[in-house]
Coordinates of C-alpha atoms in Angstrom, one line a residue:
X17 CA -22.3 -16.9 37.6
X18 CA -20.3 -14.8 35.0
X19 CA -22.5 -12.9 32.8
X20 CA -21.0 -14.8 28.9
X21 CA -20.3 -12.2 26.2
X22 CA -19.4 -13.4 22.0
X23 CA -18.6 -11.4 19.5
X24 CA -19.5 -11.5 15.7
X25 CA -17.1 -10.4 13.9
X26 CA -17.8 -9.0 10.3
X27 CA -16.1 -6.6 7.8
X28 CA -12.6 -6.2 7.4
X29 CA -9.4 -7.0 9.7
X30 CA -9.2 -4.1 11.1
X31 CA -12.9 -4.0 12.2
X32 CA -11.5 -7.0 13.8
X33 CA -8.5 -5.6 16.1
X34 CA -11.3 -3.1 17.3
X35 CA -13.3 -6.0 18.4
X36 CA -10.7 -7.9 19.5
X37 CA -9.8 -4.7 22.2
X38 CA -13.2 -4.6 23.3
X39 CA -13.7 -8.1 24.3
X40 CA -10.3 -7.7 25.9
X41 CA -11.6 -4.5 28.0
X42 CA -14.5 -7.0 28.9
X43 CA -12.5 -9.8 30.1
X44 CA -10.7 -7.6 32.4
X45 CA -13.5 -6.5 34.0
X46 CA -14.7 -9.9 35.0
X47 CA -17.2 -11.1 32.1
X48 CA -16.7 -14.3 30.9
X49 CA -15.7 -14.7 26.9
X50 CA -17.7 -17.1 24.5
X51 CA -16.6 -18.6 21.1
X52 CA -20.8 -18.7 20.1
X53 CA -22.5 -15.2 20.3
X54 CA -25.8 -17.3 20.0
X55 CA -24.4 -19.4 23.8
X56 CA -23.7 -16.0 25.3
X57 CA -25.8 -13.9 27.6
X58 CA -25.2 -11.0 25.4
X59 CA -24.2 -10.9 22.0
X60 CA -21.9 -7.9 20.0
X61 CA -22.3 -7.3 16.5
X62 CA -18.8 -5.9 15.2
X63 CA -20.4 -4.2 12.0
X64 CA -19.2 -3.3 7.9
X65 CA -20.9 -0.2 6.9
X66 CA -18.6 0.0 3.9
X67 CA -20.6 -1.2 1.0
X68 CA -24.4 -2.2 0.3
X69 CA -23.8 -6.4 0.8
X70 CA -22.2 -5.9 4.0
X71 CA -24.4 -3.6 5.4
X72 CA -26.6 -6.4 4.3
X73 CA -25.0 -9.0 5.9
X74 CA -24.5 -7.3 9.3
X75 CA -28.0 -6.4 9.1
X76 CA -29.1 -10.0 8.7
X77 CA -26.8 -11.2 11.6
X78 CA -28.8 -8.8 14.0
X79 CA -31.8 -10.1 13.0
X80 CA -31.1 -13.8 13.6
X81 CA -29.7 -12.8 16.8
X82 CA -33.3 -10.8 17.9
X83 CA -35.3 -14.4 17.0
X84 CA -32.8 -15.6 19.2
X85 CA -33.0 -13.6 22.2
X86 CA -37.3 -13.3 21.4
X87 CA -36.6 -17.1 22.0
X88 CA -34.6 -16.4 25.1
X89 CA -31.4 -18.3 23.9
X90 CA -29.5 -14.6 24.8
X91 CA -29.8 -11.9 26.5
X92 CA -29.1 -8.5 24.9
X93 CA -27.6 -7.5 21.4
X94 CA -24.9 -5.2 21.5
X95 CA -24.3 -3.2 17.7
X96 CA -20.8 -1.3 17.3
X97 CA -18.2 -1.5 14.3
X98 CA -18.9 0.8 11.1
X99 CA -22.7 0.4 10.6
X100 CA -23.5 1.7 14.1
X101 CA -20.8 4.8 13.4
X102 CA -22.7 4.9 9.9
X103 CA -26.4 4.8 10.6
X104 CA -26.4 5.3 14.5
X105 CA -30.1 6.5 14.4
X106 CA -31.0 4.3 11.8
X107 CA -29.9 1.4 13.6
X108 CA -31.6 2.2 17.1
X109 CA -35.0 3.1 15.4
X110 CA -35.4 0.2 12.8
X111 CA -33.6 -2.9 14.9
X112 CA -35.7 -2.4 18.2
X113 CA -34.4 -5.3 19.5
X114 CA -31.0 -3.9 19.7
X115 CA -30.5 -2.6 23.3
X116 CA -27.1 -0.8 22.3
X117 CA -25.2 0.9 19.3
X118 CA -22.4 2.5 20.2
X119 CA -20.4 4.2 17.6
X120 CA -16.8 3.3 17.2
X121 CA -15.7 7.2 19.2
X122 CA -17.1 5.4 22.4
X123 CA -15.6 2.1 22.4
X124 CA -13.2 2.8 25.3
X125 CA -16.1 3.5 27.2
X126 CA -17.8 -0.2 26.5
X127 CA -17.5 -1.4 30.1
X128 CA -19.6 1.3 31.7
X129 CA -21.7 1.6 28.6
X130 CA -22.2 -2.7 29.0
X131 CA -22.9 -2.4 32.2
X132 CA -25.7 0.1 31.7
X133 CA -27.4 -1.9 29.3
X134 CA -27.2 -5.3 31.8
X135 CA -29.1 -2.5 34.1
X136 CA -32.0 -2.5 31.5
X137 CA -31.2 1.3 29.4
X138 CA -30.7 1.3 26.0
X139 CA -27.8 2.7 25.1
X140 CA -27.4 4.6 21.9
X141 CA -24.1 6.4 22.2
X142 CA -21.6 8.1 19.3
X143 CA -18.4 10.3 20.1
X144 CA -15.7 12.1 17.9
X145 CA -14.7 8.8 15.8
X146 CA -10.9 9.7 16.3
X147 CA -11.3 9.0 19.9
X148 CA -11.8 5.1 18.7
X149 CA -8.3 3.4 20.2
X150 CA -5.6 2.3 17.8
X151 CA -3.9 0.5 20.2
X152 CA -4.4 -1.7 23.5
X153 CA -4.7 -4.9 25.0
X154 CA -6.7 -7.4 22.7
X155 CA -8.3 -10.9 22.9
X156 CA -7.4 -12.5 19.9
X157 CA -9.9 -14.2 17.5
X158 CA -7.5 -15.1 15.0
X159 CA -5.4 -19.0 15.6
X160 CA -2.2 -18.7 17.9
X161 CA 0.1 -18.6 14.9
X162 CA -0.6 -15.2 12.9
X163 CA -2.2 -12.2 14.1
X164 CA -3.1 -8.7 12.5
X165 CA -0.6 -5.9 13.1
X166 CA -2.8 -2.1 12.6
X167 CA -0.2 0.2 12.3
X168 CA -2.7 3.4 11.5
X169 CA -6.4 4.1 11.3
X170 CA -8.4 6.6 9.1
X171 CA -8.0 7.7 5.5
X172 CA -6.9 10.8 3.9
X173 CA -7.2 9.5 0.4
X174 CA -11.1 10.9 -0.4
X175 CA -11.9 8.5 -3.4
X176 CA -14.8 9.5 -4.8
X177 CA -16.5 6.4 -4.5
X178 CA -15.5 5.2 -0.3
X179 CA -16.9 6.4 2.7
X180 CA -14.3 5.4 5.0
X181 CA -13.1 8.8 5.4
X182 CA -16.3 9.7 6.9
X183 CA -16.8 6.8 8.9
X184 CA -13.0 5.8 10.6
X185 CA -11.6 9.6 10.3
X186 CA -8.8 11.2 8.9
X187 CA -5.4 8.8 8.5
X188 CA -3.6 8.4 12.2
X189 CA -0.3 6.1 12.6
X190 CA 0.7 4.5 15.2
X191 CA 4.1 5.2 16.9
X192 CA 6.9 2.8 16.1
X193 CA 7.4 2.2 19.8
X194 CA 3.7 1.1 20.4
X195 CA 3.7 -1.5 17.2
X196 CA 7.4 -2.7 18.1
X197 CA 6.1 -3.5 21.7
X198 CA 2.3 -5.3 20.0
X199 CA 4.6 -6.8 17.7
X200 CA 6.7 -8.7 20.5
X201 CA 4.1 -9.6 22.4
X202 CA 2.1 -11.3 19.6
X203 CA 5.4 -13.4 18.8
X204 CA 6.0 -14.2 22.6
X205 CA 1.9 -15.2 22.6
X206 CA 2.9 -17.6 19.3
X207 CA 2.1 -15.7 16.4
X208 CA 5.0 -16.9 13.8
X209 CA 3.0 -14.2 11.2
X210 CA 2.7 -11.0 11.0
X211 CA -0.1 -9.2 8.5
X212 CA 0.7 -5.1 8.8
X213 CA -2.9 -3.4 7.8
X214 CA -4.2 -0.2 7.8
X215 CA -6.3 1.9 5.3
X216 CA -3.4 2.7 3.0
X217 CA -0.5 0.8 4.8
X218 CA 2.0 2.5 2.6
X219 CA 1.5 5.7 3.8
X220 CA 2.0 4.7 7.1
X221 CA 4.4 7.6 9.6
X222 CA 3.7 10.8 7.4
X223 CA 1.1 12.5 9.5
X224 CA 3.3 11.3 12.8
X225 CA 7.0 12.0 11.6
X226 CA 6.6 14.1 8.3
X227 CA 7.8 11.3 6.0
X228 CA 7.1 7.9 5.2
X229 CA 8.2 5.5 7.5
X230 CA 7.0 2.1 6.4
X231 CA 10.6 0.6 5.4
X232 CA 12.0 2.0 8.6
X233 CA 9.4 -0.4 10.5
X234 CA 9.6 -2.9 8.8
X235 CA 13.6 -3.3 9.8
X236 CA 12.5 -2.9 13.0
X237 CA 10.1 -5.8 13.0
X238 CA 12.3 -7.9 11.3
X239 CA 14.5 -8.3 14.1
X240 CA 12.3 -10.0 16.4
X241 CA 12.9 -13.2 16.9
X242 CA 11.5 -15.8 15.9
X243 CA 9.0 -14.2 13.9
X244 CA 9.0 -16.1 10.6
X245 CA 6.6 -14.2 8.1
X246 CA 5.3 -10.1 7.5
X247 CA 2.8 -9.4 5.0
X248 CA 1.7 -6.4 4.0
X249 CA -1.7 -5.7 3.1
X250 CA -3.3 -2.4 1.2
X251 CA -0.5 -0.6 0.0
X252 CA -1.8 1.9 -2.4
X253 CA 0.3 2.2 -5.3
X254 CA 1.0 6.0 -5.1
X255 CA 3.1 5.7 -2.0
X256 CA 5.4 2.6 -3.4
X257 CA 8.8 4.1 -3.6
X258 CA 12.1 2.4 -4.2
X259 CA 13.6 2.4 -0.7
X260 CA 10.3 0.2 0.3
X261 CA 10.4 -1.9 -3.0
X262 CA 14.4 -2.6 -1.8
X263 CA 13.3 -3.0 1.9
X264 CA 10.6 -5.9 0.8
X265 CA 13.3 -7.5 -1.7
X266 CA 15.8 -7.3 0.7
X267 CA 14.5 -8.8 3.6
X268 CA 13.9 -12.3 4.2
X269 CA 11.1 -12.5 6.7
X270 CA 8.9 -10.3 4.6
X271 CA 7.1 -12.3 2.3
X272 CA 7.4 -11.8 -1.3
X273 CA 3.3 -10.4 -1.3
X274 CA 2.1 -7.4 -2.1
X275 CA -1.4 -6.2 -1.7
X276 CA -2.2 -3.0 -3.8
X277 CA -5.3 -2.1 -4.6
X278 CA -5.7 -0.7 -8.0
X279 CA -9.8 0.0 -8.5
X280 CA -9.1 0.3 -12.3
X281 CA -7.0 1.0 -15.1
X282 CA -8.7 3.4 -17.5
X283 CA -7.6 6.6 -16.7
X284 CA -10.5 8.3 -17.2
X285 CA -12.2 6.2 -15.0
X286 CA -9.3 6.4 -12.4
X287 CA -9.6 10.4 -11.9
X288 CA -13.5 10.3 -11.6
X289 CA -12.7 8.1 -8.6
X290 CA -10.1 10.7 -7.7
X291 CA -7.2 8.6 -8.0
X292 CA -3.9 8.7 -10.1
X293 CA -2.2 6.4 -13.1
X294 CA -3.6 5.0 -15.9
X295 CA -3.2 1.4 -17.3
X296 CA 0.5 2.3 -18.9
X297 CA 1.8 3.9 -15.3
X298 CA 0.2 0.6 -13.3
X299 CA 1.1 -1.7 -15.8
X300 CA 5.1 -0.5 -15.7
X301 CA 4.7 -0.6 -11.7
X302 CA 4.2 -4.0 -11.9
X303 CA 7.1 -4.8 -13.7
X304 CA 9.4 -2.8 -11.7
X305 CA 7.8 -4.9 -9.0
X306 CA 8.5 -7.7 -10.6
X307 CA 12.0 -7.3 -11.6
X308 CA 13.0 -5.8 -8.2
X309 CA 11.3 -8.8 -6.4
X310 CA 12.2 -11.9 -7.7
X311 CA 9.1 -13.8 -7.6
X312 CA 6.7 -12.1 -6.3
X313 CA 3.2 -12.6 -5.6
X314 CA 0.8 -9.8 -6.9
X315 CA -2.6 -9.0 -5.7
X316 CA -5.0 -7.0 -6.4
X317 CA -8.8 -5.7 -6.1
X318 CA -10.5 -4.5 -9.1
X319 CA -14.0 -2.5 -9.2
X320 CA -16.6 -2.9 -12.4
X321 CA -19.4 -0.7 -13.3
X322 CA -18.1 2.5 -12.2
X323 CA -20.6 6.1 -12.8
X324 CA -19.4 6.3 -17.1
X325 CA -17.5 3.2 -17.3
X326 CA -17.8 2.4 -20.5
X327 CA -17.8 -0.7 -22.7
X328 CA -13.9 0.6 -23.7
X329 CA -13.4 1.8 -20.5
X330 CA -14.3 -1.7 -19.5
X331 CA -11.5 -3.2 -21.9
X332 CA -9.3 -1.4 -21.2
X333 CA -9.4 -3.3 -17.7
X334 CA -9.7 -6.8 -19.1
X335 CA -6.6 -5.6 -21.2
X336 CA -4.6 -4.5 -18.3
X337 CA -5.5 -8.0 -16.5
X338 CA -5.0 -9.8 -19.4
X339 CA -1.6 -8.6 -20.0
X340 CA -0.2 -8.1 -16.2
X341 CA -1.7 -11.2 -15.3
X342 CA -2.1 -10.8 -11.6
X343 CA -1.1 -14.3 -9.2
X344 CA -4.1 -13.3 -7.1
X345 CA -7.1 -10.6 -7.9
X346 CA -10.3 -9.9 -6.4
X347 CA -13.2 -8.1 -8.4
X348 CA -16.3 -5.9 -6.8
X349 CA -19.3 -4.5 -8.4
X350 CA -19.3 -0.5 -7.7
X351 CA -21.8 0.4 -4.5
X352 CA -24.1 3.9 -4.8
X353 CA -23.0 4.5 -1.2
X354 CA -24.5 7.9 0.2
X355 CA -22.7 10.6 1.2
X356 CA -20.1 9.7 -1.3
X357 CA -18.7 12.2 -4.5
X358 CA -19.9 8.8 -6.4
X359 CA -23.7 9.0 -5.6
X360 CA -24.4 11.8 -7.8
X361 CA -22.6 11.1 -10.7
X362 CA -24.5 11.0 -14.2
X363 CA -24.1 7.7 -16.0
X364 CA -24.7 5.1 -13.3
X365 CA -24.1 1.4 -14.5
X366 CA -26.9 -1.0 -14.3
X367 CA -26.5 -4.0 -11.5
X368 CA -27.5 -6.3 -15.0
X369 CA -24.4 -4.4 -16.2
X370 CA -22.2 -4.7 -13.1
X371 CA -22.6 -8.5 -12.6
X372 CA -22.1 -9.2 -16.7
X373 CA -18.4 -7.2 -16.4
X374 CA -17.4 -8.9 -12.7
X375 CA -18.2 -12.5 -14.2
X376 CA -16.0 -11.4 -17.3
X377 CA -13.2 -10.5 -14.9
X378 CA -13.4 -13.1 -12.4
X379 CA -13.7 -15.8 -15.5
X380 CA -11.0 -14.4 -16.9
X381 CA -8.6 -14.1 -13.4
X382 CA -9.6 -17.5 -12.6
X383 CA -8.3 -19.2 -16.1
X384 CA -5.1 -16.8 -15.0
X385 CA -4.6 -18.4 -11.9
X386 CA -5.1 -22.0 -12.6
X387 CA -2.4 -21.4 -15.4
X388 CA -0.5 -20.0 -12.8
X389 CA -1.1 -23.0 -10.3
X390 CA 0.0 -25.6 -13.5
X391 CA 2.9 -23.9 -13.8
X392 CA 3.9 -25.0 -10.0
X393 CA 3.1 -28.8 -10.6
X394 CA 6.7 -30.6 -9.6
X395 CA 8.2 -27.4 -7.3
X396 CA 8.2 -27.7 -4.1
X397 CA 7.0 -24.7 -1.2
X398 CA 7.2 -24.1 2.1
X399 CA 3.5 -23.9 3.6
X400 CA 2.0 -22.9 7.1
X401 CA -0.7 -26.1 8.7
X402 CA -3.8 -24.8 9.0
X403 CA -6.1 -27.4 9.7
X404 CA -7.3 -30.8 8.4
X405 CA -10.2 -31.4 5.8
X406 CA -11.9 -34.2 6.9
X407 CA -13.8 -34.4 3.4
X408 CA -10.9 -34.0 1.9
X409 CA -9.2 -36.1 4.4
X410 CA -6.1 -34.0 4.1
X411 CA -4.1 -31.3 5.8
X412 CA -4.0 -27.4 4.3
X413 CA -2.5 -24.3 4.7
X414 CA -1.0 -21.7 3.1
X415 CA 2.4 -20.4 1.0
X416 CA 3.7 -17.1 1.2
X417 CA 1.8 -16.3 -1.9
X418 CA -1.7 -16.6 0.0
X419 CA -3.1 -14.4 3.0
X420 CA -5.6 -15.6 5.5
X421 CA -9.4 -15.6 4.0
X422 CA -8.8 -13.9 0.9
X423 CA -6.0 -15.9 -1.0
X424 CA -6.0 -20.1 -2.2
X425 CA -4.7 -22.7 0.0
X426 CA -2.2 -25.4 -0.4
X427 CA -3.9 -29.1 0.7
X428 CA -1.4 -31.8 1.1
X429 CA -1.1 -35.3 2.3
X430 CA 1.5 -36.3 4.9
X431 CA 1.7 -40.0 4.5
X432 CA 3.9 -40.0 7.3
X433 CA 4.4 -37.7 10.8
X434 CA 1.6 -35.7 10.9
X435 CA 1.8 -32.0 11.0
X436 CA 1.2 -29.8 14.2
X437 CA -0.9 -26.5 13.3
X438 CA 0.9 -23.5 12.6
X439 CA 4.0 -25.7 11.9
X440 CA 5.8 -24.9 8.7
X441 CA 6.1 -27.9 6.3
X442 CA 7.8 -28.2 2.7
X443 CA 5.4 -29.1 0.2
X444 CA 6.0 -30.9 -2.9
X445 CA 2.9 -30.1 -5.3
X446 CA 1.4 -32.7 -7.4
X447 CA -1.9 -30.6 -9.1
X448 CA -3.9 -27.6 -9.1
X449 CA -8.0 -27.9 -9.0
X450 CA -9.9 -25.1 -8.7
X451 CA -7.0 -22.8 -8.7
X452 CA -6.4 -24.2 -4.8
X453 CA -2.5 -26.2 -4.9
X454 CA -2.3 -30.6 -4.1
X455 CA 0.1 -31.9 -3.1
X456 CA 2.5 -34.2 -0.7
X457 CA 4.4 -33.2 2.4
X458 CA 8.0 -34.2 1.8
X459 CA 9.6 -32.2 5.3
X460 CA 8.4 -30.8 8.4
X461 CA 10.4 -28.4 9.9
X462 CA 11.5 -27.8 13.5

């Protein structure tokens, strides 16, 4: 009988392409793949190191797996992703019921390291983190309909506050060749989306080719048929030039979204992170944004309680929001994350503090968006079936203004024929609760 291996995967999407290659890497040497880690022989734990919750969360996961294997439901608990790259040691001495951690340098090497741990060794392994592969086969965990694109790993950007640099390396792109060739074979496999990530998507080619080559890809991807949708995610605003502001506008299959993740607007606040632009710079990027694309869906993240953020510092950001009003935002609470510039700066904000000044923002963002969803009562959009709410007992999905996970969704009756999942249906919208779209389907397209 096949030996049954699930995955948990945790963190962010590009955690989850390096998962994805490694159950891929299993399933070609024979082991059998389960949807339910807790049904499986042996379970993997695809870590977040990035920030104190989800070093929390992973943390909890592993230990509801142990009671399960102490109960003999699995086998063995496997620990990669960024926690085991992070706190390696940390991980094999405190969680003995772990019987391997294998830092994300010696993830091409999980068959014969998975085979040695069926054999009874623990295996505690870490290698040069840029030998972690970009690129290869993967086993997708994501519906047949979108898929994640990486197009570069690592991060040269050194904010004060983010230990990504440490943990995933300096920035490496992909070729264009390689994500060309990924990029085909996701369409031919179904995937009618495409979401580009990487740690700073926009700076994507300039360690590879000596300039930014972003726009140039996207062409590229654009002509493969019949890919509907590209989304790009986590372009940092320092790198969002006009030839890639005119690419977005210009082409149709790249939806009108952009992803840039801002941290702040107080300028002072801004350089002790060790990043550029203030809330006058930002706030005239998004209007060039806005005026060159026609309807475009902005979205950002937002970080409170900052080392010296202070209570103008702090309105200065509700200011900024206030006046930019962004169609999506998401807001953090600053993590003291060793090893970081950030740790050991005077002024730290209480977590009394912190939770006070994300409530503010997220009150404020959600009033924002419901105005914003109001405003769309009587239009009509295109939306991509994602499932059926059997509470609700409607069908949702999502507009071109709403990535997977992080973004609203659209949920809609069809009265009528009933949509097919990952089919694209026009949408006439009736309400907005909760900031989430109602409406009725009125078309379903071919």
């Amino acid at each position: 009988m096949a030996i049954k291996v699930g995955m948990v995967y945790l963190g962010c999407e590009k955690n989850r392409i390096d998962g994805e290659i490694l159950m891929s890497k299993l399933k070609d040497a024979g082991y059998e793949l389960s949807d339910d880690p807790a049904l499986a022989d042996v379970a993997i734990v695809n870590t977040c190191g990035f920030i104190e919750s989800a070093k929390r969360e992973s943390i909890d996961e592993i230990l509801e797996l142990g009671r399960l294997k102490q109960e003999g439901q699995i086998r063995k608990i496997i620990v990669t992703g960024c926690l085991a790259e992070r706190y390696l040691e940390e991980v094999e001495k405190e969680l003995p019921e772990v019987d391997g951690v294998i830092g994300i340098g010696a993830n091409e090497e999980i068959v014969p390291l998975f085979e040695r741990i069926l054999s009874g060794e623990r295996a505690v392994v870490k290698k040069d983190k840029t030998l972690l592969p970009i690129e290869g086969e993967r086993e997708l965990s994501t519906p047949s309909y979108f898929a994640y694109l990486k197009i570069a790993e690592g991060c040269d950007n050194r904010c004060t506050y983010c230990a990504i640099p440490s943990i995933r390396g300096p920035f490496r792109s992909r070729t264009v060749e390689s994500i060309l060739e990924e990029a085909q074979a996701l369409v031919k496999q179904g995937a009618k989306e495409l979401i580009l990530i990487a740690q700073d998507t926009s700076r994507y080619g300039i360690d590879l080719y000596g300039e930014y080559k972003l726009s140039d890809l996207l062409h590229k991807l654009c002509a493969i048929e019949p890919l509907r949708w590209i989304r790009l995610l986590y372009c940092y605003p320092d790198c969002l030039s006009d030839e890639l502001i005119d690419t977005i506008a210009s082409e149709d299959k790249i939806v009108k979204y952009i992803d840039i993740p801002l941290q702040h607007a107080s300028g002072s606040v801004l350089k002790r992170m060790n990043r550029r632009g203030d809330a006058s710079s930002l706030e005239k990027l998004m209007n060039k944004l806005r005026e060159r694309i026609p309807g475009v869906t902005l979205r950002t993240t937002v970080m409170v309680g900052f080392p010296g953020e202070t209570e103008d510092d702090f309105e200065v950001l509700m200011n900024f929001i206030r006046k930019v009003r962004f169609e999506r935002l998401g807001c953090f609470s600053y993590s003291r994350e060793e090893g970081t510039p950030a740790y050991s700066l005077p002024s730290q904000v209480s977590e009394e503090e912190k939770e006070r000044r994300e409530e503010l923002v997220s009150e404020t963002q959600m009033l924002i968006m419901q105005e914003k969803g109001e405003a769309m009562i009587g239009k009509t959009v295109t939306v991509l079936t994602e499932g059926f709410d059997r509470w609700a007992e409607c069908y949702f999905g999502r507009t071109q203004g709403d990535a997977p996970e992080i973004d609203g969704k659209v949920f809609f009756t069809a009265p009528e024929k009933k949509p097919v999942y990952g089919q694209f249906v026009q949408v006439r919208i009736d309400d907005c609760m909760d900031c989430d779209l109602i409406g009725e389907m009125i078309l379903q397209e071919d």
